[in-house]
Amino acid sequence: MIEAGLPAPRQGEPFLPGPVFASKYHLYGAPETSPYTYGRNDNPTWTRFEEALAELEGGPSVVFASGMAAVTAVLTEAVLHGRRRRPVLVMPSDGYNLARTLVRDHFEPLGVRVRSVPTTGPYDPATLRGASLVWIETPSNPGLDVCDLRTTTRAAHRAGALVAVDNTTATVLGQRPLAFGADFSVASDSKSLSGHSDLVLGHVATRERAWADRIRNFRKQQGAIPGPMETWLAHRSLATLALRLERQATNALGIARFLRTRREVRGVRYPGLPHDPSHEIAARQMRFYGPIVGFELASEARAERFLRAGRLLRSATSFGGLHTSAERRARWKSGDDVAPGFVRLSAGCEDLDDLIADLGAALDASRR
Ligand SMILES: *Cc1c(COP(=O)(O)O)cnc(C)c1O
């Protein structure tokens, strides 16, 4: 983890060389003779980060300008440019909202047929028949349902489909989709992976080099390339991922347990809670249960008062950062199918006792 993607020690050189800013490189003769040609094609800072990701994911990786750019690359290559004329894409009905609207607005008009299935399944033969790609998100955002990666991947492969896992909520350290047989592991690195709320980035990892080459070629042609600065910051942050995830998971579990003791809080979900509906499967495939806790307050007004009353708790979207944050998901007009008082909280790395004191005070203040 801490060593991933670092060059071999050399006298007088830094551990992780800084970002390389270049639109072009010295290039004589045939372009194939140089590893670096033009800034949209390749960059040494991407190479180092991709080597780190490949080591952790267990397969060649390609970094993108955002999680959505990574999602788009996989959908384009695995569904649109597959062998079928009217490809079928199986997608979670409760997954990340923007992936679903991207498919609705830009892939369905090109002839892609979508079959929606809840994250918990069933992934039965009728659902999987003729599918080009099965898209999985586990734990799902924001509902925190899970699906069994091993059995779902097996069933999809039997039906002749490829499998992509959006691994954003878990990160590669929390769960390794390729090890469970998935063909693609896709993630937004804007969340826990980089973890400092200071950049937007994404990546795709693949089991086969040929797929990584296609995905990389798509990046070059389509142009959703990451900035060297963002890529370098993400690589630097990767070294502390284990420390951050461990603390976030401990805090999230402590917060979930605390929320369950409060009468005004309903429907607390955290895959690390022993009685959570997701726990049994999550325990089989996850190393860390992640930072996200879901729960409900009685109304929109109550949830908004709670979010404004927090001092350590910041009101913000997204998740996985050092600072504990939360939001009422229903505030997004085209958003998730959740109750008006549903709150998605992302546990940060603060002291747990301080956090619980702050959340308790905010819940008290939300009462009036
Ligand atoms: C945030 C997120 C994305 C999109 O990533 P960006 O980096 O914001 O483009 C995709 N999937 C999930 C599950 C996410 O939470």
Coordinates of C-alpha atoms and ligand atoms in Angstrom, one line a residue:
M1 CA 0.0 0.0 0.0
I2 CA 2.6 2.5 1.1
E3 CA 5.1 1.2 -1.4
A4 CA 2.7 0.9 -4.3
G5 CA 3.9 2.5 -7.5
L6 CA 7.0 4.0 -6.0
P7 CA 10.2 3.9 -8.1
A8 CA 13.2 1.9 -6.8
P9 CA 15.4 3.9 -4.4
R10 CA 18.0 6.1 -6.1
Q11 CA 20.5 8.3 -4.4
G12 CA 19.2 11.8 -4.0
E13 CA 15.8 11.2 -5.6
P14 CA 12.5 11.7 -3.8
F15 CA 10.4 8.7 -2.7
L16 CA 7.5 9.8 -4.9
P17 CA 8.7 12.0 -7.7
G18 CA 6.4 15.1 -8.3
P19 CA 3.8 15.6 -11.0
V20 CA 5.0 15.9 -14.5
F21 CA 3.4 18.8 -16.4
A22 CA 3.7 18.3 -20.1
S23 CA 1.7 18.6 -23.3
K24 CA 4.5 17.1 -25.3
Y25 CA 7.8 15.3 -24.8
H26 CA 11.1 15.2 -26.8
L27 CA 10.3 12.8 -29.5
Y28 CA 12.6 11.7 -32.4
G29 CA 11.7 9.2 -35.1
A30 CA 9.0 6.5 -34.7
P31 CA 6.6 7.4 -31.8
E32 CA 6.6 3.7 -30.7
T33 CA 10.2 4.1 -29.6
S34 CA 9.2 6.6 -26.8
P35 CA 7.0 5.8 -23.8
Y36 CA 5.8 9.4 -23.8
T37 CA 4.6 11.3 -26.9
Y38 CA 1.8 13.7 -26.3
G39 CA 0.0 14.8 -23.1
R40 CA -3.4 13.3 -24.0
N41 CA -1.8 9.9 -24.8
D42 CA 0.4 9.3 -21.8
N43 CA 2.1 10.9 -18.7
P44 CA 4.7 9.5 -16.3
T45 CA 2.6 10.6 -13.3
W46 CA -0.4 8.5 -14.6
T47 CA 1.9 5.6 -15.2
R48 CA 3.1 5.6 -11.6
F49 CA -0.4 5.9 -10.1
E50 CA -1.7 3.2 -12.5
E51 CA 1.1 0.9 -11.4
A52 CA 0.1 1.4 -7.8
L53 CA -3.5 0.7 -8.6
A54 CA -2.7 -2.4 -10.7
E55 CA -0.8 -3.8 -7.7
L56 CA -3.7 -3.3 -5.4
E57 CA -6.5 -4.2 -7.8
G58 CA -4.7 -7.3 -9.2
G59 CA -5.0 -6.2 -12.8
P60 CA -3.9 -3.5 -15.3
S61 CA -5.5 -0.1 -14.4
V62 CA -6.3 3.1 -16.3
V63 CA -6.8 6.5 -14.5
F64 CA -9.5 8.9 -15.6
A65 CA -10.5 12.6 -15.0
S66 CA -13.5 11.5 -12.9
G67 CA -15.4 8.4 -11.7
M68 CA -18.0 9.2 -14.4
A69 CA -15.4 9.2 -17.1
A70 CA -14.3 5.8 -15.9
V71 CA -17.9 4.5 -15.9
T72 CA -18.4 5.9 -19.4
A73 CA -15.3 4.2 -20.7
V74 CA -16.4 0.7 -19.5
L75 CA -20.0 1.1 -20.7
T76 CA -18.8 2.3 -24.1
E77 CA -16.2 -0.5 -24.6
A78 CA -18.1 -3.4 -23.0
V79 CA -21.7 -2.6 -24.1
L80 CA -21.7 -0.3 -27.1
H81 CA -18.7 -1.8 -28.9
G82 CA -19.6 -5.4 -28.0
R83 CA -20.7 -8.0 -30.5
R84 CA -24.4 -7.6 -30.0
R85 CA -26.5 -5.3 -32.2
R86 CA -29.1 -4.5 -29.5
P87 CA -27.0 -5.1 -26.3
V88 CA -28.7 -5.7 -23.0
L89 CA -27.2 -4.0 -19.9
V90 CA -28.2 -5.2 -16.4
M91 CA -28.0 -2.4 -13.9
P92 CA -28.9 -1.9 -10.3
S93 CA -32.2 -0.1 -9.8
D94 CA -30.8 1.4 -6.5
G95 CA -27.3 2.3 -7.6
Y96 CA -25.5 5.6 -8.1
N97 CA -28.0 7.8 -9.7
L98 CA -25.8 9.5 -12.3
A99 CA -24.7 6.2 -13.8
R100 CA -28.4 5.4 -14.4
T101 CA -29.2 8.7 -15.9
L102 CA -26.1 8.6 -18.1
V103 CA -27.4 5.3 -19.5
R104 CA -30.9 6.6 -19.9
D105 CA -29.9 9.8 -21.8
H106 CA -26.9 8.5 -23.8
F107 CA -26.9 4.8 -24.2
E108 CA -30.6 3.8 -24.5
P109 CA -31.0 6.1 -27.5
L110 CA -28.2 4.2 -29.2
G111 CA -30.1 0.9 -28.8
V112 CA -28.9 -0.4 -25.5
R113 CA -31.7 -2.1 -23.6
V114 CA -31.5 -1.8 -19.8
R115 CA -32.8 -4.4 -17.3
S116 CA -33.0 -3.0 -13.8
V117 CA -32.5 -5.3 -10.8
P118 CA -32.1 -4.4 -7.1
T119 CA -28.6 -4.8 -5.7
T120 CA -29.9 -7.7 -3.6
G121 CA -31.0 -9.5 -6.8
P122 CA -32.4 -11.9 -7.9
Y123 CA -29.7 -12.4 -10.6
D124 CA -31.7 -15.3 -12.1
P125 CA -31.5 -16.7 -15.7
A126 CA -34.4 -14.5 -16.8
T127 CA -32.6 -11.3 -15.6
L128 CA -29.2 -12.3 -17.1
R129 CA -30.3 -13.9 -20.4
G130 CA -28.5 -12.3 -23.4
A131 CA -26.9 -9.6 -21.3
S132 CA -23.6 -8.1 -22.6
L133 CA -22.7 -6.6 -19.2
V134 CA -23.9 -6.9 -15.6
W135 CA -23.2 -3.7 -13.7
I136 CA -22.9 -4.2 -9.9
E137 CA -22.5 -1.7 -7.1
T138 CA -21.9 -3.1 -3.7
P139 CA -22.4 -1.7 -1.1
S140 CA -24.9 0.4 -3.1
N141 CA -25.0 4.2 -2.8
P142 CA -26.9 5.4 -0.8
G143 CA -29.0 2.3 0.3
L144 CA -26.0 0.2 1.5
D145 CA -27.4 -3.0 0.2
V146 CA -24.9 -5.6 -0.9
C147 CA -24.8 -8.5 -3.4
D148 CA -22.6 -11.6 -3.3
L149 CA -19.7 -10.8 -5.7
R150 CA -18.6 -14.4 -6.2
T151 CA -22.0 -16.0 -6.9
T152 CA -23.3 -13.1 -9.0
T153 CA -20.2 -13.0 -11.1
R154 CA -20.4 -16.7 -11.7
A155 CA -24.0 -16.5 -12.7
A156 CA -23.3 -13.6 -15.1
H157 CA -20.4 -15.4 -16.7
R158 CA -22.5 -18.6 -17.2
A159 CA -25.0 -16.4 -19.0
G160 CA -22.2 -15.1 -21.3
A161 CA -22.1 -11.6 -19.8
L162 CA -19.1 -9.5 -18.6
V163 CA -19.2 -8.1 -15.1
A164 CA -18.3 -4.6 -13.9
V165 CA -18.3 -3.6 -10.3
D166 CA -18.5 0.0 -9.2
N167 CA -16.3 -0.3 -6.1
T168 CA -16.4 3.4 -5.1
T169 CA -18.0 2.9 -1.6
A170 CA -15.6 0.1 -0.6
T171 CA -12.4 1.1 -2.4
V172 CA -9.9 -1.5 -3.5
L173 CA -8.7 -2.0 0.0
G174 CA -12.1 -2.7 1.3
Q175 CA -13.0 -5.2 -1.4
R176 CA -11.2 -6.5 -4.5
P177 CA -13.7 -7.2 -7.3
L178 CA -11.2 -8.8 -9.7
A179 CA -10.3 -11.4 -7.1
F180 CA -14.0 -12.4 -7.1
G181 CA -13.9 -12.9 -10.9
A182 CA -15.2 -9.5 -12.1
D183 CA -13.9 -8.3 -15.4
F184 CA -13.8 -4.6 -14.5
S185 CA -13.4 -2.8 -11.2
V186 CA -14.5 0.8 -11.6
A187 CA -14.2 3.5 -9.0
S188 CA -14.5 7.2 -8.3
D189 CA -11.3 8.1 -6.6
S190 CA -12.8 11.4 -5.6
K191 CA -14.2 9.7 -2.4
S192 CA -12.4 7.5 0.1
L193 CA -9.5 6.5 -2.1
S194 CA -8.0 10.0 -2.3
G195 CA -9.9 11.0 0.9
H196 CA -9.0 14.6 1.4
S197 CA -11.9 16.3 -0.4
D198 CA -9.5 18.1 -2.7
L199 CA -9.8 16.4 -6.1
V200 CA -12.0 14.6 -8.6
L201 CA -10.6 11.4 -10.3
G202 CA -11.5 7.9 -11.3
H203 CA -10.1 4.6 -12.6
V204 CA -10.8 1.3 -14.2
A205 CA -9.0 -1.9 -13.4
T206 CA -9.4 -4.9 -15.7
R207 CA -8.6 -8.6 -15.4
E208 CA -7.2 -8.8 -19.0
R209 CA -4.6 -6.5 -20.5
A210 CA -6.5 -6.5 -23.8
W211 CA -9.4 -4.8 -22.1
A212 CA -7.1 -2.3 -20.4
D213 CA -5.6 -1.4 -23.8
R214 CA -9.1 -0.8 -25.2
I215 CA -10.0 1.4 -22.2
R216 CA -6.8 3.3 -22.5
N217 CA -7.3 3.8 -26.2
F218 CA -10.8 5.1 -25.4
R219 CA -9.4 7.6 -23.0
K220 CA -7.0 8.9 -25.6
Q221 CA -9.7 9.2 -28.2
Q222 CA -12.4 10.6 -26.0
G223 CA -10.1 12.8 -24.1
A224 CA -11.3 12.6 -20.4
I225 CA -7.7 12.6 -19.2
P226 CA -6.8 13.3 -15.6
G227 CA -4.6 16.2 -14.5
P228 CA -1.1 15.4 -13.4
M229 CA -1.6 17.3 -10.1
E230 CA -4.8 15.4 -9.2
T231 CA -3.2 12.1 -10.1
W232 CA -0.1 12.8 -8.0
L233 CA -2.2 14.0 -5.0
A234 CA -4.2 10.7 -5.3
H235 CA -1.1 8.7 -5.4
R236 CA 0.3 10.5 -2.3
S237 CA -3.0 10.0 -0.5
L238 CA -3.1 6.3 -1.4
A239 CA -0.3 5.7 1.1
T240 CA -2.6 6.5 4.0
L241 CA -5.7 4.7 2.7
A242 CA -5.4 1.8 5.1
L243 CA -5.1 4.2 8.1
R244 CA -8.0 6.3 7.0
L245 CA -10.3 3.4 6.1
E246 CA -9.6 1.7 9.5
R247 CA -10.5 4.9 11.4
Q248 CA -13.5 5.7 9.2
A249 CA -14.9 2.2 9.7
T250 CA -14.3 2.3 13.4
N251 CA -16.0 5.7 13.6
A252 CA -18.9 4.6 11.3
L253 CA -19.6 1.6 13.4
G254 CA -19.5 3.6 16.6
I255 CA -21.8 6.2 15.1
A256 CA -24.2 3.6 13.8
R257 CA -24.4 2.0 17.3
F258 CA -24.9 5.4 18.9
L259 CA -27.7 6.3 16.4
R260 CA -29.5 3.1 17.2
T261 CA -29.8 4.2 20.8
R262 CA -31.6 7.4 19.8
R263 CA -35.4 7.3 19.6
E264 CA -35.7 10.0 16.9
V265 CA -33.5 8.0 14.5
R266 CA -35.0 5.2 12.4
G267 CA -33.7 2.7 9.8
V268 CA -30.0 2.9 10.7
R269 CA -28.0 1.0 8.0
Y270 CA -24.3 0.1 8.2
P271 CA -22.9 -3.1 6.7
G272 CA -20.6 -3.5 9.7
L273 CA -23.5 -3.7 12.2
P274 CA -23.8 -7.3 13.1
H275 CA -27.6 -7.2 12.7
D276 CA -27.6 -5.2 9.4
P277 CA -29.3 -7.1 6.5
S278 CA -26.0 -6.6 4.5
H279 CA -23.7 -7.9 7.2
E280 CA -23.5 -11.6 6.4
I281 CA -22.5 -11.1 2.8
A282 CA -20.4 -8.0 3.5
A283 CA -18.4 -10.0 6.1
R284 CA -17.5 -12.6 3.4
Q285 CA -16.2 -10.2 0.9
M286 CA -15.2 -6.9 2.6
R287 CA -12.1 -6.1 4.6
F288 CA -13.4 -2.7 5.7
Y289 CA -17.1 -1.8 5.8
G290 CA -16.5 1.8 4.6
P291 CA -17.4 5.2 6.0
I292 CA -21.1 5.5 5.0
V293 CA -24.0 5.2 7.5
G294 CA -27.6 5.7 6.4
F295 CA -30.5 6.6 8.7
E296 CA -33.8 8.4 8.7
L297 CA -35.2 11.4 10.7
A298 CA -38.9 12.0 10.9
S299 CA -39.1 14.8 8.3
E300 CA -37.2 17.1 5.9
A301 CA -37.3 20.0 8.4
R302 CA -35.9 17.8 11.2
A303 CA -33.1 16.5 9.1
E304 CA -32.2 20.0 7.9
R305 CA -32.1 21.3 11.5
F306 CA -29.9 18.4 12.5
L307 CA -27.4 19.1 9.6
R308 CA -27.2 22.8 10.5
A309 CA -26.6 22.1 14.2
G310 CA -23.5 19.9 13.7
R311 CA -20.2 21.5 14.5
L312 CA -17.8 18.7 13.6
L313 CA -20.5 17.3 11.3
R314 CA -20.3 19.2 8.0
S315 CA -23.2 19.5 5.6
A316 CA -21.8 18.5 2.2
T317 CA -22.4 15.9 -0.5
S318 CA -20.0 13.1 -1.5
F319 CA -18.3 10.9 1.1
G320 CA -15.0 9.3 2.2
G321 CA -13.1 12.4 3.3
L322 CA -11.2 13.0 6.5
H323 CA -14.0 15.2 7.8
T324 CA -17.3 13.8 8.9
S325 CA -20.0 15.1 6.7
A326 CA -23.7 14.3 5.9
E327 CA -26.5 15.4 3.7
R328 CA -30.2 14.8 3.1
R329 CA -30.2 12.9 -0.1
A330 CA -33.7 13.9 -1.1
R331 CA -32.5 17.5 -1.5
W332 CA -31.3 16.6 -5.0
K333 CA -34.3 17.0 -7.3
S334 CA -33.4 14.2 -9.7
G335 CA -31.9 12.1 -7.0
D336 CA -32.3 8.9 -5.1
D337 CA -35.5 7.1 -4.2
V338 CA -35.4 7.9 -0.5
A339 CA -37.5 9.4 2.3
P340 CA -37.4 13.2 2.8
G341 CA -35.7 12.7 6.2
F342 CA -33.1 10.2 4.9
V343 CA -29.5 11.2 5.8
R344 CA -26.3 9.8 4.3
L345 CA -23.5 10.3 6.8
S346 CA -19.8 9.8 5.9
A347 CA -17.7 9.1 9.0
G348 CA -14.3 10.9 9.0
C349 CA -11.2 10.5 11.0
E350 CA -12.0 12.6 14.0
D351 CA -12.0 11.3 17.6
L352 CA -15.1 9.1 18.0
D353 CA -16.1 10.5 21.4
D354 CA -16.0 14.0 20.0
L355 CA -18.1 12.9 17.1
I356 CA -20.7 11.2 19.2
A357 CA -21.0 14.2 21.5
D358 CA -21.5 16.4 18.5
L359 CA -24.1 14.2 16.8
G360 CA -26.0 13.9 20.1
A361 CA -26.1 17.6 20.5
A362 CA -27.2 18.1 16.9
L363 CA -30.0 15.6 17.4
D364 CA -31.1 17.4 20.6
A365 CA -31.0 20.7 18.7
S366 CA -33.1 19.3 15.8
R367 CA -36.0 18.6 18.2
R368 CA -37.2 22.2 18.5
Ligands
LIG1 C1 -19.3 9.6 -6.9 C2 -19.6 8.3 -7.5 C3 -19.4 8.1 -8.9 C4 -18.9 9.2 -9.8 O1 -17.6 9.7 -9.5 P1 -17.1 11.2 -9.8 O2 -15.7 11.1 -9.4 O3 -17.9 12.1 -9.0 O4 -17.3 11.4 -11.3 C5 -19.7 6.8 -9.4 N1 -20.1 5.8 -8.6 C6 -20.3 6.0 -7.3 C7 -20.9 4.8 -6.5 C8 -20.1 7.2 -6.7 O5 -20.3 7.4 -5.4

